[in-house]
Tab-separated table of C-alpha atoms in Angstrom:
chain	number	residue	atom	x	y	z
A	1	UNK	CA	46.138	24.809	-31.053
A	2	UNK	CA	44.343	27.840	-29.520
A	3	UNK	CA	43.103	25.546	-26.703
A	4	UNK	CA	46.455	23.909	-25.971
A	5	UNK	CA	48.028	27.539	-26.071
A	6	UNK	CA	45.891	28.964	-23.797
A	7	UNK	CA	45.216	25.951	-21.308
A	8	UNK	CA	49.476	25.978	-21.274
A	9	UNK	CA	49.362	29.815	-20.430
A	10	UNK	CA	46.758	28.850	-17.491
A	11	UNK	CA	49.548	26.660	-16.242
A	12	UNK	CA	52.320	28.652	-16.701
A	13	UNK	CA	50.069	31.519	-14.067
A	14	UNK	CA	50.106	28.609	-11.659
A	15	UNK	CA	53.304	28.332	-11.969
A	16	UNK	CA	53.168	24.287	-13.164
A	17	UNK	CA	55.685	25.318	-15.950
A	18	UNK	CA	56.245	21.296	-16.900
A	19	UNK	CA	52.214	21.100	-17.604
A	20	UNK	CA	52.455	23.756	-19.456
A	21	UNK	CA	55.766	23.086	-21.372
A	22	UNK	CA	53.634	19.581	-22.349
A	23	UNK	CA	50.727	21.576	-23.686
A	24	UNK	CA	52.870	24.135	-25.897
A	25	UNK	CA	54.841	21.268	-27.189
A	26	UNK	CA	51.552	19.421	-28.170
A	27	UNK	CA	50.784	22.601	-30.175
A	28	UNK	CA	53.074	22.995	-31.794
A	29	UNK	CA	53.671	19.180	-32.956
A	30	UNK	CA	49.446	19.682	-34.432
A	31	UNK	CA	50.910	22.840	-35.973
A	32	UNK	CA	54.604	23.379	-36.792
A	33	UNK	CA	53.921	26.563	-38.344
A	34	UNK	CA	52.630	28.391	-35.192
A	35	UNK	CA	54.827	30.891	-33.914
A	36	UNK	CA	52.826	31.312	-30.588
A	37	UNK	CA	52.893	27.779	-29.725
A	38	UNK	CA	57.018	27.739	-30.523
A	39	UNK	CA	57.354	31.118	-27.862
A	40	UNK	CA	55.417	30.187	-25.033
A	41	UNK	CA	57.439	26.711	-25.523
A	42	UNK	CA	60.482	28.744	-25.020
A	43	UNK	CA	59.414	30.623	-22.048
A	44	UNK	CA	58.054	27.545	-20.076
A	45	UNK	CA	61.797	26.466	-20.664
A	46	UNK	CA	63.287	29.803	-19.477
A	47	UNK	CA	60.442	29.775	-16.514
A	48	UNK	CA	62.074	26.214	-15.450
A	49	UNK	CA	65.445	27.440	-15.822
A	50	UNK	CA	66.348	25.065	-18.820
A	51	UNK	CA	68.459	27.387	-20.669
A	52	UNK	CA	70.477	25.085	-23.044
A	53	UNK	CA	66.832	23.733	-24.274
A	54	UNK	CA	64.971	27.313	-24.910
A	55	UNK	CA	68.777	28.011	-26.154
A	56	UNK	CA	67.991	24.992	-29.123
A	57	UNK	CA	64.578	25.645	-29.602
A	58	UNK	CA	65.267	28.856	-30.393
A	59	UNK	CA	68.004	27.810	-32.952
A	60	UNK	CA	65.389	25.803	-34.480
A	61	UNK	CA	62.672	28.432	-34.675
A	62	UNK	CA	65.299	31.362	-35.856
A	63	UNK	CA	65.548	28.833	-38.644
A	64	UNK	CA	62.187	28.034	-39.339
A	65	UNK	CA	60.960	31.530	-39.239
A	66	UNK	CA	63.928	33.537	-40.237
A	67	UNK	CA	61.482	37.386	-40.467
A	68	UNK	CA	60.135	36.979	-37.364
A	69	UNK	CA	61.949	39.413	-34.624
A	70	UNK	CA	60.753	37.255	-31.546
A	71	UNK	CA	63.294	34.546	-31.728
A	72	UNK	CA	65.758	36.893	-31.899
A	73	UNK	CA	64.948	39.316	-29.002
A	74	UNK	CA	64.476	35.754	-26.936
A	75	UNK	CA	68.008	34.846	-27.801
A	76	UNK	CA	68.939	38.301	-26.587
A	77	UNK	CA	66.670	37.634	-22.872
A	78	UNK	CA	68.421	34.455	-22.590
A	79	UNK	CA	71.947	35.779	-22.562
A	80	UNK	CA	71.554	38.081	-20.937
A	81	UNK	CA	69.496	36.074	-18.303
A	82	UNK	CA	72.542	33.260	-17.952
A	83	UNK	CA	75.151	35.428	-17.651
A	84	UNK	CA	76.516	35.377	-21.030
A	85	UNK	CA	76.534	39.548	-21.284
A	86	UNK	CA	79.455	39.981	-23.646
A	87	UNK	CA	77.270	37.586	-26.068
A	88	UNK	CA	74.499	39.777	-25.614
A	89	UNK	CA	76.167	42.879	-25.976
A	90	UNK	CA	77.332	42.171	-29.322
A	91	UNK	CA	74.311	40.406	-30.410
A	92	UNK	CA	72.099	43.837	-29.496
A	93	UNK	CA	74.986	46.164	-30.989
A	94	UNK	CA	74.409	44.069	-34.468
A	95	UNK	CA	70.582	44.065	-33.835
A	96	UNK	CA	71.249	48.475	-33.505
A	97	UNK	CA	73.042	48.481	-36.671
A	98	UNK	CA	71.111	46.424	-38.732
A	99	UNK	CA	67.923	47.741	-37.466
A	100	UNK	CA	64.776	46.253	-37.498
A	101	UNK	CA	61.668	47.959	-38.817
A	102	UNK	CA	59.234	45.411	-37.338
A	103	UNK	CA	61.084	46.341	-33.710
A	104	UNK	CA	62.878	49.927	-34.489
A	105	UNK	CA	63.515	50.563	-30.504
A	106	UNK	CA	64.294	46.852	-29.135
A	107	UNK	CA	67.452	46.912	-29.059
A	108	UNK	CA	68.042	49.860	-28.388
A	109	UNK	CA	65.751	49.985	-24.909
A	110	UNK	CA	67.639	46.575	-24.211
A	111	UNK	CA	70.850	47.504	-24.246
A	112	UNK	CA	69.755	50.540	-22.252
A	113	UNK	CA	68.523	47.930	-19.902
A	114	UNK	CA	71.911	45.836	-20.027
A	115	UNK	CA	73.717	48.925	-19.060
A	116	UNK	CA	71.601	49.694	-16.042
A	117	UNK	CA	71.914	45.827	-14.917
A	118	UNK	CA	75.264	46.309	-15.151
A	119	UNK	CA	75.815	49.704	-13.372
A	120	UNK	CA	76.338	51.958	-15.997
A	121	UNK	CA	73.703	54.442	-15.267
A	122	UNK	CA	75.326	57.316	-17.767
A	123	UNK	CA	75.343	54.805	-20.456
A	124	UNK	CA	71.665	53.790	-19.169
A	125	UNK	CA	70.643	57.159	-19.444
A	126	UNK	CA	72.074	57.731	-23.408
A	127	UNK	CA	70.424	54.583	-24.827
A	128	UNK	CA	66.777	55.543	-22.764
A	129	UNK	CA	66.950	58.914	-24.647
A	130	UNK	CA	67.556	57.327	-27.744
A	131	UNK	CA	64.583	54.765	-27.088
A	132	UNK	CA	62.337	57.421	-26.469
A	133	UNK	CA	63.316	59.353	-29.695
A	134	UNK	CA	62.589	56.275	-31.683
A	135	UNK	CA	59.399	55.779	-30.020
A	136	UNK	CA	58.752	59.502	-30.477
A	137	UNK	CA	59.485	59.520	-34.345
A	138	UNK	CA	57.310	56.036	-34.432
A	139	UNK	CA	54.326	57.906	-32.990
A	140	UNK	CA	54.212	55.942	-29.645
A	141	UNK	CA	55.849	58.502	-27.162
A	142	UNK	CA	56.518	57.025	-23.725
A	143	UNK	CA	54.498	58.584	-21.266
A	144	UNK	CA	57.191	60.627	-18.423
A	145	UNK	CA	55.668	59.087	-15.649
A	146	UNK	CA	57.007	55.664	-16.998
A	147	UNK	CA	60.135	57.412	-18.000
A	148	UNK	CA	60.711	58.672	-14.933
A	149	UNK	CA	59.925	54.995	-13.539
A	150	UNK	CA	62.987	53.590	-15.086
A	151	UNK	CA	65.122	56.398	-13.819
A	152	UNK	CA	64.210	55.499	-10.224
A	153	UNK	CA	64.684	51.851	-10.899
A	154	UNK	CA	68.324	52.891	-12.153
A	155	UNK	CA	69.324	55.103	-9.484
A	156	UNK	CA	68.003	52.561	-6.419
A	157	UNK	CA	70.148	49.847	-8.133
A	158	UNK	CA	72.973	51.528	-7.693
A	159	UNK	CA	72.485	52.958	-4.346
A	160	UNK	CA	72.174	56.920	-6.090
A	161	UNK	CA	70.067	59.573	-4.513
A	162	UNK	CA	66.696	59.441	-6.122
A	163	UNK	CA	64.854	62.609	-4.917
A	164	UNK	CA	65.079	64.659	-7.379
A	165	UNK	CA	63.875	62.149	-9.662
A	166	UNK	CA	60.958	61.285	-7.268
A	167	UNK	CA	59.673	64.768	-7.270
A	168	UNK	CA	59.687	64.926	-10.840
A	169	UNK	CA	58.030	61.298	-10.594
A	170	UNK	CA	55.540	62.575	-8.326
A	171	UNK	CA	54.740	65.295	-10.937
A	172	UNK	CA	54.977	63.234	-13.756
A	173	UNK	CA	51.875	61.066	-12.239
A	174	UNK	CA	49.640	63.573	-11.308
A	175	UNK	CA	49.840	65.651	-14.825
A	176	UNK	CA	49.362	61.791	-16.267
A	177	UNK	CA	45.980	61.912	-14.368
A	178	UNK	CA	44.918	57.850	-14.643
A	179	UNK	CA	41.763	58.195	-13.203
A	180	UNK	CA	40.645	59.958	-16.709
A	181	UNK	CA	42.058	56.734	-18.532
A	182	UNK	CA	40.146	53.028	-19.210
A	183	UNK	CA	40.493	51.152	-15.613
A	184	UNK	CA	42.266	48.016	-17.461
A	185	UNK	CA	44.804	50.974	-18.839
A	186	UNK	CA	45.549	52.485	-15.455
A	187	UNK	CA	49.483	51.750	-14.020
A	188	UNK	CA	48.135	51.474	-10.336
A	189	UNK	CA	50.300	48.340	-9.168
A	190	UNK	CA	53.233	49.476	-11.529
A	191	UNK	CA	53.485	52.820	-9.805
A	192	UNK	CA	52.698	51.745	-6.323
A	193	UNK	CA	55.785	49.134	-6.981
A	194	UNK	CA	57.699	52.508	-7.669
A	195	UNK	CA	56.674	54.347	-4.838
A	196	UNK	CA	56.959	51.270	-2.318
A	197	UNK	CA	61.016	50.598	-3.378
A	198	UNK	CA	61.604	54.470	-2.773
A	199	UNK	CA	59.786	53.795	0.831
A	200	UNK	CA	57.219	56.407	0.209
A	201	UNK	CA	54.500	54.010	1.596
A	202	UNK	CA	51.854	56.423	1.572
A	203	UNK	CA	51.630	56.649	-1.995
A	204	UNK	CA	51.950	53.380	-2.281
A	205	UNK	CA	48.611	52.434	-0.475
């Protein structure tokens, strides 16, 4: 199973999402109680844009592992993904009031996320503050610069001035100082993405 999950994540790079759709499906057949081999399945689906198949194979696999969180929070992507935001809206407000202690700030950052894609960007901003309280009280505090990321993302969706937000971006990064972290742990394309959609091509390079 380790071979065919990892040969089918190999495909799924190269973007030959039917190979590797064949490959998770082999794994999990050899060993039905494999929750790896079950997700990648579902994302080679999503990656091929056969939503009403991920849809039942996540029925199936809600089922067959009913505490496991992933299923769930998959449901939630592919919702939101085909449209269906009303269904996704509810399913992440019952997610919030159930809570989950295996995922305390999924839903929460999702429907965060929801809002933005839908051009809410107060509502955005009330559920991101809440995410990064939970994280906070968890122990795993979101560092600004990435905070500050999302912001920008926000306000360029919507067509809002992001200056302000850039300077305090530009801030943000330099008191982060990556050079002083692991080079596998440093955000160099993720901020350069950042800087490039605010046309500040200089930082960028």
């Amino acid at each position: 199973t380790v071979a065919l999950v990892n040969a089918g994540v190999q495909y799924l790079q190269r973007r030959q999402y039917a190979k590797a759709e064949s490959l998770f499906r082999a794994s999990a057949k050899l060993q039905p109680g494999n929750q790896t081999s079950v997700n990648n399945l579902i994302n080679a689906l999503r990656d091929q844009g056969r939503y009403a198949t991920a849809d039942s194979v996540i029925a199936g696999a809600r089922k067959s592992f009913p505490g496991a969180t992933t299923f769930n929070q998959l449901s939630v992507f592919s919702l939101s993904e085909t449209g269906r935001i009303e269904e996704a809206q509810a399913s992440l407000d019952s997610a919030r009031k159930q809570g989950d202690p295996r995922s305390p700030v999924f839903a929460t950052r999702q429907t965060a996320i929801l809002a933005r894609t839908m051009g809410r960007y107060a509502e955005f901003s009330t559920y991101w503050q809440q995410a990064r309280s939970i994280d906070s009280a968890a122990g795993r505090p979101s560092p600004l610069a990435f905070v500050r990321t999302n912001q920008i993302y926000a306000l360029t969706d919507l067509g809002l001035p992001a200056d302000r937000t850039v300077a305090e971006f530009d801030a943000a990064v330099e008191a982060m100082n990556i050079e002083s972290r692991p080079l596998v742990d440093r955000p160099y394309l993720f901020f350069a993405q950042t800087y490039a959609r605010v046309g500040r091509v200089d930082k960028a390079r």
